[in-house]
CSV table of C-alpha atoms and ligand atoms in Angstrom, one decimal:
chain,number,residue,atom,x,y,z
E,21,MET,CA,48.3,66.3,28.1
E,22,ASN,CA,48.0,70.0,29.1
E,23,HIS,CA,47.4,73.3,28.8
E,24,PHE,CA,51.0,75.2,29.8
E,25,GLU,CA,52.7,75.8,26.8
E,26,THR,CA,55.3,78.1,25.1
E,27,LYS,CA,53.2,81.3,23.3
E,28,ALA,CA,55.3,83.7,22.2
E,29,GLY,CA,58.4,82.9,23.5
E,30,VAL,CA,56.8,83.3,27.0
E,31,LEU,CA,55.7,80.0,28.9
E,32,SER,CA,51.9,80.1,29.3
E,33,ALA,CA,49.3,79.1,31.1
E,34,GLU,CA,46.3,78.6,28.3
E,35,ASP,CA,45.7,81.6,27.1
E,36,LEU,CA,47.9,83.6,29.7
E,37,SER,CA,51.5,84.6,30.2
E,38,LEU,CA,52.7,83.5,33.1
E,39,GLU,CA,55.0,86.5,33.4
E,40,ALA,CA,52.2,88.3,33.3
E,41,LEU,CA,49.8,86.4,36.3
E,42,ALA,CA,52.8,86.4,38.2
E,43,ASP,CA,53.5,90.4,37.9
E,44,ALA,CA,50.0,90.5,39.0
E,45,HIS,CA,50.0,88.1,41.9
E,46,GLY,CA,53.8,87.8,43.2
E,47,THR,CA,55.8,84.6,43.7
E,48,PRO,CA,55.4,82.1,44.4
E,49,LEU,CA,52.6,81.8,43.0
E,50,TYR,CA,50.2,77.8,42.0
E,51,VAL,CA,48.5,78.4,39.1
E,52,TYR,CA,46.5,76.2,37.7
E,53,SER,CA,44.9,75.2,34.0
E,54,ALA,CA,40.7,74.7,34.5
E,55,ALA,CA,41.1,72.9,31.1
E,56,THR,CA,43.3,70.7,32.0
E,57,LEU,CA,41.2,69.4,34.8
E,58,ARG,CA,38.2,69.5,32.9
E,59,ARG,CA,39.8,67.0,30.4
E,60,HIS,CA,41.7,64.8,33.0
E,61,ALA,CA,38.5,64.3,35.0
E,62,ARG,CA,36.3,63.5,31.7
E,63,LEU,CA,39.3,60.8,31.1
E,64,MET,CA,38.8,59.2,34.2
E,65,GLN,CA,34.8,59.4,34.2
E,66,GLU,CA,35.6,57.8,30.6
E,67,ALA,CA,37.7,55.6,31.6
E,68,LEU,CA,34.3,53.7,33.7
E,69,ALA,CA,32.9,54.4,30.3
E,70,ALA,CA,29.3,52.5,30.8
E,71,MET,CA,30.2,50.2,34.3
E,72,PRO,CA,28.3,51.6,37.1
E,73,GLY,CA,30.7,53.6,39.2
E,74,LEU,CA,32.1,57.0,40.7
E,75,VAL,CA,35.2,58.9,40.1
E,76,CYS,CA,35.6,60.3,43.7
E,77,TYR,CA,39.0,62.7,43.4
E,78,ALA,CA,41.6,63.0,46.4
E,79,VAL,CA,41.1,66.3,47.7
E,80,LYS,CA,44.5,65.7,49.7
E,81,ALA,CA,46.4,66.2,46.4
E,82,CYS,CA,45.5,69.6,45.8
E,83,SER,CA,42.0,70.7,48.4
E,84,ASN,CA,41.4,74.3,47.0
E,85,LEU,CA,38.0,75.0,47.0
E,86,GLY,CA,38.4,76.9,43.8
E,87,VAL,CA,39.7,72.7,42.3
E,88,LEU,CA,37.4,71.4,44.2
E,89,SER,CA,34.3,73.4,42.6
E,90,LEU,CA,35.2,73.0,39.3
E,91,LEU,CA,35.7,68.9,39.4
E,92,ALA,CA,32.5,68.5,41.7
E,93,LYS,CA,30.9,70.9,38.3
E,94,GLU,CA,32.5,68.0,36.2
E,95,GLY,CA,30.3,65.4,38.5
E,96,VAL,CA,33.2,64.7,40.2
E,97,GLY,CA,32.7,62.5,43.6
E,98,PHE,CA,35.5,63.0,46.6
E,99,ASP,CA,37.7,60.7,48.8
E,100,ILE,CA,38.4,62.4,51.8
E,101,VAL,CA,40.3,61.1,55.1
E,102,SER,CA,39.8,64.0,57.7
E,103,GLY,CA,36.4,66.0,58.8
E,104,GLY,CA,38.4,69.3,57.2
E,105,GLU,CA,38.8,67.6,53.6
E,106,LEU,CA,34.4,66.7,54.6
E,107,GLU,CA,33.9,70.3,55.4
E,108,ARG,CA,36.4,71.6,52.3
E,109,VAL,CA,34.1,69.7,49.9
E,110,LEU,CA,30.9,71.2,51.3
E,111,ALA,CA,31.6,74.4,51.1
E,112,ALA,CA,32.7,74.0,47.4
E,113,GLY,CA,29.3,72.9,46.6
E,114,GLY,CA,30.6,69.0,46.8
E,115,ARG,CA,27.8,66.2,47.4
E,116,ALA,CA,27.8,64.5,51.0
E,117,ASP,CA,26.1,61.4,49.4
E,118,ARG,CA,29.4,61.9,46.5
E,119,VAL,CA,31.9,61.1,49.4
E,120,VAL,CA,34.1,58.2,50.9
E,121,PHE,CA,35.7,58.7,53.6
E,122,SER,CA,39.5,57.1,54.2
E,123,GLY,CA,41.9,57.3,56.5
E,124,VAL,CA,43.3,55.3,60.1
E,125,GLY,CA,42.8,57.9,62.5
E,126,LYS,CA,38.9,58.8,62.1
E,127,GLN,CA,37.8,60.4,65.2
E,128,GLN,CA,34.1,60.4,66.5
E,129,HIS,CA,33.0,64.0,66.1
E,130,GLU,CA,34.4,63.3,62.3
E,131,ILE,CA,32.4,60.1,61.5
E,132,GLU,CA,29.6,62.0,63.0
E,133,ARG,CA,29.6,64.8,61.0
E,134,ALA,CA,30.0,62.2,57.8
E,135,LEU,CA,27.1,60.3,58.8
E,136,ARG,CA,24.7,63.3,59.9
E,137,GLU,CA,25.8,64.4,56.2
E,138,GLY,CA,25.5,60.8,54.8
E,139,ILE,CA,28.1,60.4,53.2
E,140,LYS,CA,28.5,57.7,50.1
E,141,LEU,CA,31.0,55.5,52.1
E,142,PHE,CA,33.4,54.1,55.3
E,143,ASN,CA,36.6,52.9,54.7
E,144,VAL,CA,37.2,51.0,57.6
E,145,GLU,CA,40.7,50.4,58.3
E,146,SER,CA,40.7,48.5,61.6
E,147,ALA,CA,38.4,46.5,64.3
E,148,PRO,CA,38.1,49.7,66.3
E,149,GLU,CA,37.1,51.8,64.4
E,150,LEU,CA,34.8,49.9,63.1
E,151,GLU,CA,33.3,49.8,66.5
E,152,LEU,CA,33.2,53.2,67.0
E,153,ILE,CA,31.1,54.3,64.1
E,154,ALA,CA,28.7,51.1,64.8
E,155,GLN,CA,28.4,53.0,67.9
E,156,VAL,CA,28.2,56.9,66.6
E,157,ALA,CA,25.8,55.6,63.9
E,158,THR,CA,22.9,53.8,66.3
E,159,SER,CA,23.6,56.8,68.8
E,160,LEU,CA,22.1,58.9,66.0
E,161,GLY,CA,19.7,56.2,64.7
E,162,LYS,CA,21.5,55.4,61.1
E,163,ARG,CA,23.5,52.4,59.8
E,164,ALA,CA,27.1,53.6,58.3
E,165,PRO,CA,27.7,52.0,54.5
E,166,ILE,CA,31.3,50.5,55.7
E,167,ALA,CA,33.8,48.8,53.1
E,168,VAL,CA,36.9,47.4,54.6
E,169,ARG,CA,40.4,48.4,53.4
E,170,VAL,CA,42.1,45.5,52.5
E,171,ASN,CA,46.1,45.4,51.6
E,172,PRO,CA,46.2,42.9,49.0
E,173,GLU,CA,49.8,42.2,49.1
E,174,VAL,CA,50.9,43.4,45.9
E,175,ASP,CA,53.9,45.4,45.6
E,176,ALA,CA,53.1,48.7,43.9
E,177,LYS,CA,56.8,49.1,43.4
E,178,THR,CA,57.0,52.9,44.0
E,179,HIS,CA,58.7,55.0,46.5
E,180,PRO,CA,58.7,53.3,50.1
E,181,TYR,CA,57.1,56.1,51.8
E,182,ILE,CA,53.7,56.2,49.3
E,183,ALA,CA,53.9,52.4,48.8
E,184,THR,CA,50.5,51.7,50.9
E,185,GLY,CA,49.1,47.9,49.6
E,186,LEU,CA,51.6,45.5,52.0
E,187,LYS,CA,51.4,43.9,55.0
E,188,GLU,CA,53.6,46.0,57.4
E,189,SER,CA,51.5,48.9,56.1
E,190,LYS,CA,49.8,50.9,58.9
E,191,PHE,CA,46.9,51.5,56.0
E,192,GLY,CA,43.5,49.1,55.6
E,193,LEU,CA,44.1,45.3,57.1
E,194,PRO,CA,45.6,42.3,55.9
E,195,ILE,CA,43.4,40.9,53.2
E,196,ASP,CA,43.7,37.2,55.1
E,197,ASP,CA,42.4,39.0,58.2
E,198,ALA,CA,39.6,41.0,56.6
E,199,VAL,CA,37.3,37.8,56.7
E,200,ALA,CA,36.6,37.9,59.7
E,201,LEU,CA,36.1,41.7,60.5
E,202,TYR,CA,33.4,41.3,57.8
E,203,ARG,CA,31.6,38.3,59.8
E,204,ARG,CA,31.7,40.6,63.3
E,205,ALA,CA,30.7,43.8,61.0
E,206,ALA,CA,27.8,41.7,59.2
E,207,ILE,CA,25.5,41.1,62.8
E,208,MET,CA,26.6,44.7,64.0
E,209,ASP,CA,23.8,47.1,64.8
E,210,GLY,CA,24.9,50.4,63.2
E,211,ILE,CA,26.3,49.1,60.2
E,212,GLU,CA,25.8,48.5,56.5
E,213,VAL,CA,28.4,45.8,54.9
E,214,ALA,CA,28.1,47.2,51.4
E,215,GLY,CA,31.5,46.7,50.0
E,216,VAL,CA,35.2,46.3,49.8
E,217,ALA,CA,37.8,48.6,49.1
E,218,PHE,CA,42.0,49.0,48.7
E,219,HIS,CA,44.6,51.5,47.8
E,220,ILE,CA,48.4,49.9,47.2
E,221,GLY,CA,50.1,53.2,47.4
E,222,SER,CA,50.2,56.1,44.6
E,223,GLN,CA,52.5,57.2,41.8
E,224,ILE,CA,52.2,53.6,40.5
E,225,THR,CA,53.9,53.3,36.7
E,226,ALA,CA,52.7,50.1,35.8
E,227,LEU,CA,49.3,48.3,35.0
E,228,GLU,CA,50.2,44.9,36.8
E,229,PRO,CA,50.3,45.0,40.1
E,230,PHE,CA,46.6,46.8,40.0
E,231,GLY,CA,45.3,44.1,38.3
E,232,GLN,CA,47.1,41.8,40.7
E,233,ALA,CA,45.2,43.3,43.5
E,234,ILE,CA,41.7,43.6,42.0
E,235,ASP,CA,42.4,39.6,41.6
E,236,ARG,CA,42.9,39.2,45.0
E,237,VAL,CA,40.5,41.1,46.0
E,238,LEU,CA,37.5,39.5,43.0
E,239,ALA,CA,38.3,36.8,45.1
E,240,LEU,CA,37.9,38.4,48.8
E,241,VAL,CA,34.0,39.3,47.8
E,242,ALA,CA,33.3,36.2,46.2
E,243,THR,CA,33.9,34.6,49.4
E,244,LEU,CA,32.0,37.5,51.6
E,245,ARG,CA,28.8,37.2,48.9
E,246,GLY,CA,29.1,32.9,49.6
E,247,GLU,CA,28.2,34.4,53.2
E,248,ARG,CA,25.5,35.9,51.9
E,249,MET,CA,26.6,39.7,52.3
E,250,ASN,CA,25.5,42.0,49.8
E,251,ILE,CA,28.7,43.7,48.5
E,252,ARG,CA,27.7,46.6,46.2
E,253,ILE,CA,30.5,48.5,46.1
E,254,ILE,CA,34.2,48.0,45.4
E,255,ASP,CA,36.7,50.9,45.8
E,256,VAL,CA,39.8,50.3,44.1
E,257,GLY,CA,41.4,53.3,45.4
E,258,GLY,CA,43.7,55.5,43.5
E,259,GLY,CA,47.5,55.7,42.7
E,260,LEU,CA,48.2,55.6,39.0
E,261,GLY,CA,51.0,57.9,38.2
E,262,VAL,CA,51.8,60.6,36.0
E,263,PRO,CA,55.3,61.4,34.3
E,264,TYR,CA,57.3,63.9,35.7
E,265,ALA,CA,60.6,62.6,34.6
E,266,GLY,CA,60.6,59.9,31.1
E,267,GLU,CA,57.8,57.9,33.0
E,268,THR,CA,55.4,56.3,30.4
E,269,PRO,CA,52.8,55.3,33.3
E,270,PRO,CA,49.6,53.2,31.9
E,271,SER,CA,47.2,56.2,30.5
E,272,PRO,CA,44.0,56.5,32.1
E,273,SER,CA,42.0,54.7,29.2
E,274,GLU,CA,44.8,51.2,29.3
E,275,TYR,CA,43.8,51.6,33.1
E,276,GLY,CA,40.4,52.0,32.6
E,277,LYS,CA,40.1,49.2,30.1
E,278,LEU,CA,42.1,46.9,32.7
E,279,VAL,CA,39.2,48.2,35.3
E,280,ARG,CA,36.4,47.3,32.9
E,281,GLU,CA,37.8,43.9,32.1
E,282,LYS,CA,37.8,42.6,35.8
E,283,LEU,CA,35.3,44.4,37.2
E,284,ALA,CA,32.8,45.1,34.5
E,285,ASN,CA,31.4,41.9,35.3
E,286,ALA,CA,31.6,42.0,38.7
E,287,GLY,CA,27.5,43.1,40.0
E,288,ALA,CA,29.1,46.3,42.1
E,289,GLU,CA,29.6,49.8,41.6
E,290,VAL,CA,33.6,50.6,40.6
E,291,LEU,CA,34.8,53.7,42.2
E,292,LEU,CA,38.2,55.2,41.3
E,293,GLU,CA,39.9,57.7,43.9
E,294,PRO,CA,42.1,59.2,41.7
E,295,GLY,CA,44.4,62.0,42.8
E,296,ARG,CA,47.9,62.7,41.6
E,297,VAL,CA,46.2,61.8,38.3
E,298,LEU,CA,43.6,64.1,38.0
E,299,VAL,CA,45.4,67.3,39.2
E,300,ALA,CA,49.7,67.0,38.8
E,301,ASN,CA,50.2,68.5,35.6
E,302,ALA,CA,47.3,70.5,35.9
E,303,GLY,CA,49.2,72.8,38.2
E,304,VAL,CA,52.7,74.5,38.0
E,305,LEU,CA,54.8,76.6,41.1
E,306,VAL,CA,56.2,80.1,39.2
E,307,THR,CA,59.0,81.1,41.6
E,308,ARG,CA,61.4,84.1,40.7
E,309,VAL,CA,65.2,84.1,40.4
E,310,LEU,CA,66.7,86.0,43.6
E,311,TYR,CA,70.3,85.6,43.0
E,312,VAL,CA,72.8,83.3,41.1
E,313,LYS,CA,75.4,82.4,43.3
E,314,LYS,CA,78.7,81.1,42.1
E,315,THR,CA,81.3,79.4,44.1
E,316,ALA,CA,84.4,77.6,42.8
E,317,TYR,CA,81.9,74.4,43.3
E,318,LYS,CA,78.4,75.1,41.8
E,319,THR,CA,76.9,77.1,40.8
E,320,PHE,CA,72.8,77.7,42.4
E,321,VAL,CA,70.2,79.3,41.4
E,322,VAL,CA,68.7,80.5,44.8
E,323,VAL,CA,64.7,81.4,44.1
E,324,ASP,CA,61.6,82.5,46.2
E,325,ALA,CA,59.9,79.9,46.4
E,326,ALA,CA,60.8,76.7,48.6
E,327,MET,CA,60.2,73.4,50.4
E,328,ASN,CA,57.4,74.5,52.7
E,329,ASP,CA,56.1,75.6,49.0
E,330,LEU,CA,56.6,72.3,47.5
E,331,MET,CA,57.9,69.5,49.8
E,332,ARG,CA,57.9,66.0,47.7
E,333,PRO,CA,61.8,66.9,46.8
E,334,ALA,CA,63.2,67.4,50.3
E,335,LEU,CA,60.9,64.6,51.6
E,336,TYR,CA,60.6,62.0,48.8
E,337,GLN,CA,63.7,62.9,46.3
E,338,ALA,CA,61.0,64.0,43.5
E,339,HIS,CA,62.1,65.2,40.2
E,340,HIS,CA,59.9,68.4,38.8
E,341,HIS,CA,60.7,70.0,35.6
E,342,ILE,CA,62.0,73.3,36.0
E,343,GLU,CA,61.9,75.9,32.9
E,344,PRO,CA,62.3,79.5,32.5
E,345,VAL,CA,59.2,80.7,31.5
E,346,ARG,CA,61.2,82.8,29.4
E,347,SER,CA,64.4,81.2,28.1
E,348,ARG,CA,67.7,83.2,27.3
E,349,GLY,CA,69.1,79.9,25.9
E,350,GLY,CA,72.2,78.4,26.9
E,351,SER,CA,72.9,75.8,29.4
E,352,GLU,CA,74.8,76.1,32.5
E,353,ILE,CA,74.2,73.2,35.4
E,354,VAL,CA,72.9,74.4,38.5
E,355,ASP,CA,71.6,73.7,41.9
E,356,VAL,CA,67.8,75.5,42.3
E,357,VAL,CA,67.4,76.7,45.8
E,358,GLY,CA,65.3,77.8,48.6
E,359,PRO,CA,66.1,79.9,51.2
E,360,VAL,CA,64.8,78.0,53.7
E,361,CYS,CA,67.6,76.9,56.4
E,362,GLU,CA,67.6,73.0,55.5
E,363,SER,CA,70.3,71.3,53.0
E,364,SER,CA,67.1,69.5,51.6
E,365,ASP,CA,65.6,72.5,50.3
E,366,PHE,CA,66.0,72.5,46.7
E,367,PHE,CA,64.2,71.5,43.6
E,368,ALA,CA,66.9,70.5,41.6
E,369,LYS,CA,70.1,69.3,41.8
E,370,ALA,CA,73.3,69.2,39.2
E,371,ARG,CA,70.0,70.0,36.3
E,372,ALA,CA,71.1,71.2,33.2
E,373,LEU,CA,68.8,74.8,33.1
E,374,PRO,CA,69.3,77.5,30.1
E,375,VAL,CA,71.3,80.3,31.5
E,376,VAL,CA,69.2,82.0,34.2
E,377,GLU,CA,69.7,85.8,36.1
E,378,ALA,CA,68.5,87.8,39.1
E,379,GLY,CA,64.3,88.4,38.1
E,380,ASP,CA,64.0,85.5,35.8
E,381,LEU,CA,61.1,83.3,36.5
E,382,LEU,CA,61.5,79.6,36.7
E,383,CYS,CA,58.1,77.5,36.3
E,384,ILE,CA,58.4,73.8,38.3
E,385,ARG,CA,56.4,71.4,36.5
E,386,THR,CA,53.8,69.2,37.7
E,387,ALA,CA,53.0,70.7,40.7
E,388,GLY,CA,49.5,70.7,41.3
E,389,ALA,CA,49.2,67.2,43.3
E,390,TYR,CA,50.8,67.1,47.1
E,391,GLY,CA,51.9,70.7,45.9
E,392,PHE,CA,50.4,73.7,47.8
E,393,SER,CA,48.2,71.0,49.6
E,394,MET,CA,51.2,69.5,51.4
E,395,ALA,CA,52.9,73.5,52.0
E,396,SER,CA,53.5,74.7,55.6
E,397,GLN,CA,54.6,78.1,56.7
E,398,TYR,CA,58.1,77.0,57.6
E,399,ASN,CA,60.6,79.4,58.2
E,400,THR,CA,57.5,82.1,59.4
E,401,ARG,CA,57.0,81.8,55.0
E,402,PRO,CA,53.4,82.9,53.8
E,403,ARG,CA,52.1,80.3,51.7
E,404,ALA,CA,51.9,81.3,48.2
E,405,ALA,CA,48.9,82.6,46.1
E,406,GLU,CA,46.4,80.0,43.9
E,407,ILE,CA,45.8,81.3,40.6
E,408,ILE,CA,43.0,79.2,38.3
E,409,VAL,CA,43.1,80.2,34.4
E,410,SER,CA,40.5,79.6,32.3
E,411,GLY,CA,41.2,80.6,29.0
E,412,ASP,CA,42.3,84.4,29.2
E,413,ARG,CA,41.4,84.8,32.6
E,414,ALA,CA,42.1,84.3,36.1
E,415,GLN,CA,40.7,83.9,39.3
E,416,LEU,CA,42.8,84.2,42.3
E,417,VAL,CA,40.9,81.8,44.1
E,418,ARG,CA,43.2,81.8,47.7
E,419,GLU,CA,44.7,85.2,48.1
E,420,ARG,CA,48.9,84.7,49.4
E,421,GLU,CA,48.9,84.5,53.2
E,422,SER,CA,50.1,88.1,55.0
E,423,VAL,CA,53.2,87.7,57.5
E,424,GLU,CA,50.9,88.8,60.0
E,425,SER,CA,48.6,86.2,59.7
E,426,LEU,CA,50.5,83.6,60.3
E,427,TRP,CA,50.4,84.2,64.3
E,428,ARG,CA,47.1,84.8,64.1
E,429,GLY,CA,46.0,82.3,67.5
E,430,GLU,CA,48.9,83.0,69.0
E,431,SER,CA,50.1,85.7,72.0
E,432,ARG,CA,53.0,87.6,73.9
E,433,LEU,CA,53.4,85.3,77.6
E,434,ASP,CA,51.6,86.7,80.5
E,435,PRO,CA,54.3,88.8,82.3
E,436,SER,CA,52.6,87.2,85.2
E,437,MET,CA,53.7,83.7,84.0
U,512,LIG,N1,43.1,56.8,48.1
U,512,LIG,C1,43.4,56.7,49.4
U,512,LIG,C2,42.9,55.9,50.8
U,512,LIG,C3,44.8,57.4,49.8
U,512,LIG,O1,45.9,57.3,50.6
U,512,LIG,C4,45.4,58.3,48.4
U,512,LIG,C5,46.8,58.5,48.3
U,512,LIG,C6,44.4,58.0,47.1
U,512,LIG,C7,43.4,57.9,47.3
U,512,LIG,C8,45.1,59.2,45.8
U,512,LIG,O2,46.5,58.4,45.9
U,512,LIG,P1,47.0,59.1,44.3
U,512,LIG,O3,46.2,58.8,42.9
U,512,LIG,O4,47.3,60.7,44.3
U,512,LIG,O5,47.6,58.8,43.6
U,512,LIG,N2,52.1,63.4,49.2
U,512,LIG,C9,52.9,61.9,48.0
U,512,LIG,C10,51.7,61.0,48.0
U,512,LIG,C11,50.6,60.3,48.7
U,512,LIG,C12,49.6,59.7,48.8
U,512,LIG,C13,48.7,59.5,49.8
U,512,LIG,N3,47.3,58.5,49.6
U,512,LIG,C14,53.3,62.4,46.7
U,512,LIG,O6,53.8,63.4,46.9
U,512,LIG,O7,54.1,61.5,46.0
């Protein structure tokens, strides 16, 4: 459920019309609904119910400080994959002791900063990374709490670019190799073996892969405990899908029921790392129609947003529902395309849309996750503004970039060169 509904003929974010917001702030414009974000955070927390655990939002899905601060206030922790994301969490008022640090390429300075801030857990993805964490922790006189991220070898049946739990994957370690690394970790200075972590992929629309993965990881936990390792955390990653085009993913409560059935008696704190499910349909991208271009073959609706603003269709052939903010009725088969000079710059192909004219606003739905956070400035296009709506109030949480800011830090070549 989300809070983008048509009121008096105009699509609205909570109590504010997207038309008024676009007029006030320009387009392309990302609009997030605070009520939807809060609702999703609570649903995921309820999924854990009485089990000891923490929802650690995957910051990469949407890393705006406004969104992070709202979630921090809801008691949510964070899953980060870079030092930059750690700084964002701290700037948003998040607590380091609720942060888990994932990612295959953690750098020394990032590890050091995370240790100084006292993060909750490092999810280790390789033997050399473990060595570096041990070395940095020892030099700081600390012990780093770690989990090894393992690949439970289940097929998440999702887009190949976002499936991560297979042995060919660059992420984590094959589950059969993990025990050896745990044995090494258990005797290292500067390391506290604290947990086991996995993440099998993203936009997963069935429960079975999660169940299979948990079963495999529980077998590993039993082995490790048999060797007197204190596994006090099980991190089940993220990956729960959302409906973009009629998919029927499990609800957070169905997902929670499975997690509780499998892990309530595991004697460990359970971490969830949801990204998409918290923010995807809490955000939309509003864009204005620049031209309707008719050729003998096709009708193109050229809009002012482009692949640099929302990359998912270009990168994953992802489907996003599109609708006019104020419908004129009728129906036409169109391609919705942006101004960027790439054939992959489209939001929809051969899609039936109500008739639109230049100047109309379109709303691209379910754009809150991996939308702005993957935006670029390709074609020297300033990145969009971001707004959070709460009831009848709107806050600009990111200004639209200025064109001049796009070459800040660059310089003309010195004539003597
Ligand atoms: N934990 C880890 C270690 C991850 O790598 C990810 C996402 C998550 C949690 C959150 O997964 P989620 O709940 O959002 O599925 N850009 C792609 C998705 C990439 C996902 C990367 N990892 C997209 O737009 O579909």
